[in-house]
Amino acid sequence: MGADRVEVLDGIDVQVGQHHFVSLLGPSGCGKSTLLNIISGLFEPSDGVALVDGSADRLGTCGYMQQKDLLMPWKCITDNVALGLIVKGTPRREARARAEEVLERFGLGGFGHRYASEISGGMRQRAALARTFLAGDGVLLLDEPFGALDSLTRLQMQSWLLDIWQASAASVLFITHDVDEAIRLSDRVYVLSKRPASVVLTLEIDLPRPRPYETVLSPEFLALKVQAIRYLHPDAQDVNGEEMTSDG
């Protein structure tokens, strides 16, 4: 086993404050999902420490939505959303009542009796996020939740997620490959290197909220985007054909 060990993360220091929205950007396969698995308590780090609310006892304390919605096809949407609470010991009737309340809030009122195969991709993602919010105790780990959606639905879901997050007290750690998405949603963006991943750039996003999609056209937004791209694609060229170096 020792010869097969692969170093995935290298000295990563990531912090998410109360009611902060933080995103991770990095190349495919660099270890972003592994980091969420560690924070969620599914994995333990071989070195260093991962804390949620100051505690290393993390398992079951975060709502974790992986890349697929993982809705169970034989359960109705209400039962899917209630599942995390039921697993934690909440009585089924209470869990279903809370699930129906959050479905209403998430724009899925009247769809709780439906099955995953009967609703659209965007609605499936809303249902999966509703389950994550209910189970999350205020800490949400979202691994490319919109990656499988078409571009128009993705933009709509970004706006919807911002509205839901701003009305809550949740702290969010969000993985995406989309630079625009990361900057538009976040208070802070960590740009990661290739594996073994380390943080090569931390962007503090001071753009005013709310952030309609037109925000991506502002000079301030574009300046942040250029910084991120320089570190994600150090061999990229600007519109004049000149190399974009990471030292600015």
mmCIF file of C-alpha atoms in Angstrom:
data_model
loop_
_atom_site.group_PDB
_atom_site.id
_atom_site.type_symbol
_atom_site.label_atom_id
_atom_site.label_comp_id
_atom_site.label_asym_id
_atom_site.label_seq_id
_atom_site.Cartn_x
_atom_site.Cartn_y
_atom_site.Cartn_z
ATOM 1 C CA MET A 1 0.000 0.000 0.000
ATOM 2 C CA GLY A 2 2.836 2.381 0.820
ATOM 3 C CA ALA A 3 4.106 2.404 -2.779
ATOM 4 C CA ASP A 4 0.588 3.208 -4.032
ATOM 5 C CA ARG A 5 0.083 6.273 -1.865
ATOM 6 C CA VAL A 6 -0.637 9.451 -3.828
ATOM 7 C CA GLU A 7 -0.174 12.908 -2.350
ATOM 8 C CA VAL A 8 -3.358 14.819 -3.198
ATOM 9 C CA LEU A 9 -3.228 17.949 -1.025
ATOM 10 C CA ASP A 10 -0.157 19.913 -0.005
ATOM 11 C CA GLY A 11 -0.493 22.215 2.988
ATOM 12 C CA ILE A 12 -3.904 23.644 2.098
ATOM 13 C CA ASP A 13 -5.265 26.260 4.519
ATOM 14 C CA VAL A 14 -8.902 27.099 3.748
ATOM 15 C CA GLN A 15 -11.184 29.031 6.085
ATOM 16 C CA VAL A 16 -14.920 29.705 5.827
ATOM 17 C CA GLY A 17 -16.393 32.245 8.238
ATOM 18 C CA GLN A 18 -19.933 32.478 9.561
ATOM 19 C CA HIS A 19 -22.364 33.177 6.699
ATOM 20 C CA HIS A 20 -19.522 33.378 4.203
ATOM 21 C CA PHE A 21 -19.646 31.948 0.705
ATOM 22 C CA VAL A 22 -16.248 30.570 -0.322
ATOM 23 C CA SER A 23 -15.379 28.849 -3.600
ATOM 24 C CA LEU A 24 -12.580 26.538 -4.703
ATOM 25 C CA LEU A 25 -11.272 26.776 -8.265
ATOM 26 C CA GLY A 26 -8.698 24.387 -9.643
ATOM 27 C CA PRO A 27 -7.812 21.948 -12.420
ATOM 28 C CA SER A 28 -9.735 18.694 -12.758
ATOM 29 C CA GLY A 29 -8.299 15.988 -10.532
ATOM 30 C CA CYS A 30 -6.379 18.369 -8.278
ATOM 31 C CA GLY A 31 -8.108 17.209 -5.086
ATOM 32 C CA LYS A 32 -11.017 19.609 -4.579
ATOM 33 C CA SER A 33 -13.524 16.816 -3.959
ATOM 34 C CA THR A 34 -11.041 15.051 -1.681
ATOM 35 C CA LEU A 35 -10.859 18.221 0.409
ATOM 36 C CA LEU A 36 -14.653 18.257 0.807
ATOM 37 C CA ASN A 37 -14.589 14.571 1.743
ATOM 38 C CA ILE A 38 -12.108 15.432 4.496
ATOM 39 C CA ILE A 39 -14.082 18.422 5.770
ATOM 40 C CA SER A 40 -17.287 16.368 5.817
ATOM 41 C CA GLY A 41 -15.615 13.709 7.961
ATOM 42 C CA LEU A 42 -15.797 10.958 5.330
ATOM 43 C CA PHE A 43 -11.975 10.960 5.149
ATOM 44 C CA GLU A 44 -9.338 11.846 7.717
ATOM 45 C CA PRO A 45 -6.257 13.819 6.668
ATOM 46 C CA SER A 46 -2.917 12.013 6.859
ATOM 47 C CA ASP A 47 -1.435 15.260 8.175
ATOM 48 C CA GLY A 48 -2.887 18.465 9.569
ATOM 49 C CA VAL A 49 -6.393 18.969 10.921
ATOM 50 C CA ALA A 50 -9.872 19.804 9.633
ATOM 51 C CA LEU A 51 -12.278 21.587 11.983
ATOM 52 C CA VAL A 52 -15.967 22.478 11.758
ATOM 53 C CA ASP A 53 -17.082 24.971 14.401
ATOM 54 C CA GLY A 54 -13.758 24.350 16.141
ATOM 55 C CA SER A 55 -14.281 20.591 16.427
ATOM 56 C CA ALA A 56 -12.460 17.757 14.671
ATOM 57 C CA ASP A 57 -15.583 15.583 15.157
ATOM 58 C CA ARG A 58 -17.041 16.515 11.770
ATOM 59 C CA LEU A 59 -19.031 13.533 10.519
ATOM 60 C CA GLY A 60 -22.711 14.414 10.172
ATOM 61 C CA THR A 61 -22.226 18.111 10.960
ATOM 62 C CA CYS A 62 -22.201 19.395 7.360
ATOM 63 C CA GLY A 63 -24.705 19.222 4.565
ATOM 64 C CA TYR A 64 -22.765 17.696 1.672
ATOM 65 C CA MET A 65 -24.046 17.737 -1.903
ATOM 66 C CA GLN A 66 -21.839 15.800 -4.290
ATOM 67 C CA GLN A 67 -21.662 16.255 -8.055
ATOM 68 C CA LYS A 68 -24.725 14.100 -8.766
ATOM 69 C CA ASP A 69 -28.016 14.898 -7.047
ATOM 70 C CA LEU A 70 -28.235 11.293 -5.701
ATOM 71 C CA LEU A 71 -32.020 11.465 -5.378
ATOM 72 C CA MET A 72 -33.431 7.992 -4.774
ATOM 73 C CA PRO A 73 -35.703 7.158 -7.716
ATOM 74 C CA TRP A 74 -38.099 5.045 -5.645
ATOM 75 C CA LYS A 75 -38.771 7.815 -3.113
ATOM 76 C CA CYS A 76 -40.903 10.895 -3.688
ATOM 77 C CA ILE A 77 -39.221 14.295 -3.502
ATOM 78 C CA THR A 78 -40.496 14.979 0.034
ATOM 79 C CA ASP A 79 -39.035 11.704 1.312
ATOM 80 C CA ASN A 80 -35.748 12.379 -0.480
ATOM 81 C CA VAL A 81 -35.452 15.817 1.136
ATOM 82 C CA ALA A 82 -36.389 14.431 4.568
ATOM 83 C CA LEU A 83 -33.852 11.606 4.383
ATOM 84 C CA GLY A 84 -30.929 13.410 6.023
ATOM 85 C CA LEU A 85 -33.048 14.359 9.032
ATOM 86 C CA ILE A 86 -34.407 10.822 9.362
ATOM 87 C CA VAL A 87 -30.878 9.377 9.291
ATOM 88 C CA LYS A 88 -29.986 11.775 12.137
ATOM 89 C CA GLY A 89 -32.882 10.447 14.205
ATOM 90 C CA THR A 90 -35.658 12.950 13.524
ATOM 91 C CA PRO A 91 -39.081 11.229 13.611
ATOM 92 C CA ARG A 92 -40.328 10.608 10.083
ATOM 93 C CA ARG A 93 -43.486 12.702 10.415
ATOM 94 C CA GLU A 94 -41.535 15.705 11.711
ATOM 95 C CA ALA A 95 -38.843 15.256 9.051
ATOM 96 C CA ARG A 96 -41.445 15.170 6.271
ATOM 97 C CA ALA A 97 -43.170 18.277 7.632
ATOM 98 C CA ARG A 98 -39.874 20.168 7.685
ATOM 99 C CA ALA A 99 -39.072 18.888 4.198
ATOM 100 C CA GLU A 100 -42.388 20.194 2.876
ATOM 101 C CA GLU A 101 -41.686 23.599 4.447
ATOM 102 C CA VAL A 102 -38.264 23.861 2.815
ATOM 103 C CA LEU A 103 -39.614 22.644 -0.535
ATOM 104 C CA GLU A 104 -42.073 25.533 -0.466
ATOM 105 C CA ARG A 105 -39.222 27.918 0.286
ATOM 106 C CA PHE A 106 -37.125 26.455 -2.521
ATOM 107 C CA GLY A 107 -39.875 26.928 -5.099
ATOM 108 C CA LEU A 108 -40.929 23.272 -5.157
ATOM 109 C CA GLY A 109 -44.227 23.539 -3.320
ATOM 110 C CA GLY A 110 -46.705 21.119 -4.867
ATOM 111 C CA PHE A 111 -43.971 18.829 -6.218
ATOM 112 C CA GLY A 112 -43.221 16.837 -3.067
ATOM 113 C CA HIS A 113 -45.299 13.869 -4.243
ATOM 114 C CA ARG A 114 -43.417 13.665 -7.531
ATOM 115 C CA TYR A 115 -40.462 11.401 -8.267
ATOM 116 C CA ALA A 116 -37.069 12.519 -9.546
ATOM 117 C CA SER A 117 -37.799 11.190 -13.034
ATOM 118 C CA GLU A 118 -40.856 13.460 -13.249
ATOM 119 C CA ILE A 119 -39.137 16.816 -12.692
ATOM 120 C CA SER A 120 -36.563 18.876 -14.611
ATOM 121 C CA GLY A 121 -32.821 18.927 -14.012
ATOM 122 C CA GLY A 122 -32.990 22.325 -12.329
ATOM 123 C CA MET A 123 -35.774 21.143 -10.031
ATOM 124 C CA ARG A 124 -33.776 18.033 -9.142
ATOM 125 C CA GLN A 125 -30.860 20.249 -8.129
ATOM 126 C CA ARG A 126 -33.183 22.380 -5.998
ATOM 127 C CA ALA A 127 -34.490 19.247 -4.291
ATOM 128 C CA ALA A 128 -30.958 17.988 -3.625
ATOM 129 C CA LEU A 129 -29.953 21.394 -2.253
ATOM 130 C CA ALA A 130 -33.068 21.442 -0.062
ATOM 131 C CA ARG A 131 -31.980 18.115 1.432
ATOM 132 C CA THR A 132 -28.481 19.513 1.953
ATOM 133 C CA PHE A 133 -29.786 22.659 3.679
ATOM 134 C CA LEU A 134 -31.965 20.621 6.037
ATOM 135 C CA ALA A 135 -29.162 18.243 6.968
ATOM 136 C CA GLY A 136 -26.385 20.811 7.117
ATOM 137 C CA ASP A 137 -26.611 22.482 10.532
ATOM 138 C CA GLY A 138 -25.567 25.725 8.845
ATOM 139 C CA VAL A 139 -22.471 24.399 7.017
ATOM 140 C CA LEU A 140 -22.904 23.417 3.367
ATOM 141 C CA LEU A 141 -20.364 21.672 1.141
ATOM 142 C CA LEU A 142 -21.410 21.896 -2.508
ATOM 143 C CA ASP A 143 -19.380 19.979 -5.101
ATOM 144 C CA GLU A 144 -20.153 21.394 -8.560
ATOM 145 C CA PRO A 145 -23.919 21.329 -7.971
ATOM 146 C CA PHE A 146 -24.665 23.030 -11.301
ATOM 147 C CA GLY A 147 -22.049 21.314 -13.446
ATOM 148 C CA ALA A 148 -24.542 19.116 -15.334
ATOM 149 C CA LEU A 149 -27.005 21.914 -16.151
ATOM 150 C CA ASP A 150 -27.311 23.827 -19.404
ATOM 151 C CA SER A 151 -25.935 27.374 -19.361
ATOM 152 C CA LEU A 152 -29.288 29.168 -19.032
ATOM 153 C CA THR A 153 -30.513 26.943 -16.208
ATOM 154 C CA ARG A 154 -27.120 27.296 -14.534
ATOM 155 C CA LEU A 155 -27.389 31.102 -14.505
ATOM 156 C CA GLN A 156 -30.897 30.889 -13.081
ATOM 157 C CA MET A 157 -29.736 28.471 -10.384
ATOM 158 C CA GLN A 158 -26.851 30.762 -9.419
ATOM 159 C CA SER A 159 -29.273 33.636 -8.819
ATOM 160 C CA TRP A 160 -31.636 31.354 -6.943
ATOM 161 C CA LEU A 161 -28.831 29.986 -4.732
ATOM 162 C CA LEU A 162 -27.663 33.506 -3.879
ATOM 163 C CA ASP A 163 -31.191 34.440 -2.796
ATOM 164 C CA ILE A 164 -31.533 31.303 -0.656
ATOM 165 C CA TRP A 165 -28.090 31.719 0.924
ATOM 166 C CA GLN A 166 -28.520 35.430 1.693
ATOM 167 C CA ALA A 167 -31.825 34.704 3.450
ATOM 168 C CA SER A 168 -30.165 32.025 5.609
ATOM 169 C CA ALA A 169 -27.323 31.915 8.122
ATOM 170 C CA ALA A 170 -25.477 29.194 6.223
ATOM 171 C CA SER A 171 -21.745 29.041 5.530
ATOM 172 C CA VAL A 172 -20.937 27.576 2.108
ATOM 173 C CA LEU A 173 -17.843 25.954 0.600
ATOM 174 C CA PHE A 174 -18.481 25.591 -3.127
ATOM 175 C CA ILE A 175 -16.510 23.770 -5.828
ATOM 176 C CA THR A 176 -16.718 24.915 -9.433
ATOM 177 C CA HIS A 177 -14.668 24.985 -12.627
ATOM 178 C CA ASP A 178 -16.467 28.130 -13.766
ATOM 179 C CA VAL A 179 -14.500 31.299 -12.980
ATOM 180 C CA ASP A 180 -17.512 33.581 -13.506
ATOM 181 C CA GLU A 181 -19.626 31.423 -11.213
ATOM 182 C CA ALA A 182 -17.015 31.425 -8.452
ATOM 183 C CA ILE A 183 -16.539 35.201 -8.480
ATOM 184 C CA ARG A 184 -20.233 36.031 -8.796
ATOM 185 C CA LEU A 185 -21.274 33.824 -5.878
ATOM 186 C CA SER A 186 -18.415 34.213 -3.441
ATOM 187 C CA ASP A 187 -16.944 36.352 -0.695
ATOM 188 C CA ARG A 188 -13.597 34.624 -1.246
ATOM 189 C CA VAL A 189 -12.160 32.370 -3.940
ATOM 190 C CA TYR A 190 -9.228 30.009 -3.423
ATOM 191 C CA VAL A 191 -7.406 29.037 -6.621
ATOM 192 C CA LEU A 192 -5.668 25.668 -6.337
ATOM 193 C CA SER A 193 -2.688 24.267 -8.226
ATOM 194 C CA LYS A 194 -2.415 20.907 -9.938
ATOM 195 C CA ARG A 195 -2.088 17.852 -7.692
ATOM 196 C CA PRO A 196 -0.770 17.831 -5.058
ATOM 197 C CA ALA A 197 -2.983 20.862 -4.635
ATOM 198 C CA SER A 198 -1.926 23.953 -2.765
ATOM 199 C CA VAL A 199 -3.498 27.400 -2.645
ATOM 200 C CA VAL A 200 -1.773 29.566 -5.262
ATOM 201 C CA LEU A 201 -4.125 32.562 -5.079
ATOM 202 C CA THR A 202 -6.707 33.907 -2.647
ATOM 203 C CA LEU A 203 -9.170 36.398 -4.105
ATOM 204 C CA GLU A 204 -11.217 38.546 -1.736
ATOM 205 C CA ILE A 205 -14.403 39.438 -3.596
ATOM 206 C CA ASP A 206 -15.594 42.868 -2.463
ATOM 207 C CA LEU A 207 -18.236 43.355 -5.146
ATOM 208 C CA PRO A 208 -21.507 44.694 -3.706
ATOM 209 C CA ARG A 209 -24.462 42.378 -3.239
ATOM 210 C CA PRO A 210 -26.929 41.528 -4.669
ATOM 211 C CA ARG A 211 -25.060 40.521 -7.808
ATOM 212 C CA PRO A 212 -27.244 40.256 -10.906
ATOM 213 C CA TYR A 213 -25.707 38.465 -13.845
ATOM 214 C CA GLU A 214 -24.728 41.796 -15.403
ATOM 215 C CA THR A 215 -22.113 42.010 -12.634
ATOM 216 C CA VAL A 216 -19.842 39.820 -14.779
ATOM 217 C CA LEU A 217 -19.468 42.716 -17.244
ATOM 218 C CA SER A 218 -18.149 45.237 -14.726
ATOM 219 C CA PRO A 219 -14.462 46.288 -14.838
ATOM 220 C CA GLU A 220 -13.999 45.164 -11.223
ATOM 221 C CA PHE A 221 -15.345 41.699 -12.011
ATOM 222 C CA LEU A 222 -13.208 41.346 -15.126
ATOM 223 C CA ALA A 223 -10.069 42.343 -13.213
ATOM 224 C CA LEU A 224 -10.730 39.564 -10.688
ATOM 225 C CA LYS A 225 -11.392 37.109 -13.506
ATOM 226 C CA VAL A 226 -8.069 37.922 -15.181
ATOM 227 C CA GLN A 227 -6.232 37.287 -11.901
ATOM 228 C CA ALA A 228 -7.875 33.882 -11.498
ATOM 229 C CA ILE A 229 -7.221 32.846 -15.104
ATOM 230 C CA ARG A 230 -3.544 33.803 -14.822
ATOM 231 C CA TYR A 231 -3.108 31.217 -12.078
ATOM 232 C CA LEU A 232 -5.441 28.582 -13.517
ATOM 233 C CA HIS A 233 -3.906 28.836 -16.994
ATOM 234 C CA PRO A 234 -0.420 30.342 -16.603
ATOM 235 C CA ASP A 235 0.333 29.800 -20.309
ATOM 236 C CA ALA A 236 -2.782 31.724 -21.430
ATOM 237 C CA GLN A 237 -2.535 34.799 -23.637
ATOM 238 C CA ASP A 238 -4.476 38.019 -23.442
ATOM 239 C CA VAL A 239 -6.539 39.469 -26.291
ATOM 240 C CA ASN A 240 -3.414 41.084 -27.773
ATOM 241 C CA GLY A 241 -1.634 37.740 -28.002
ATOM 242 C CA GLU A 242 0.742 38.562 -25.151
ATOM 243 C CA GLU A 243 1.460 36.050 -22.439
ATOM 244 C CA MET A 244 -0.500 36.580 -19.202
ATOM 245 C CA THR A 245 2.001 36.067 -16.392
ATOM 246 C CA SER A 246 0.944 35.359 -12.819
ATOM 247 C CA ASP A 247 3.079 38.179 -11.455
ATOM 248 C CA GLY A 248 0.761 40.716 -13.159
#
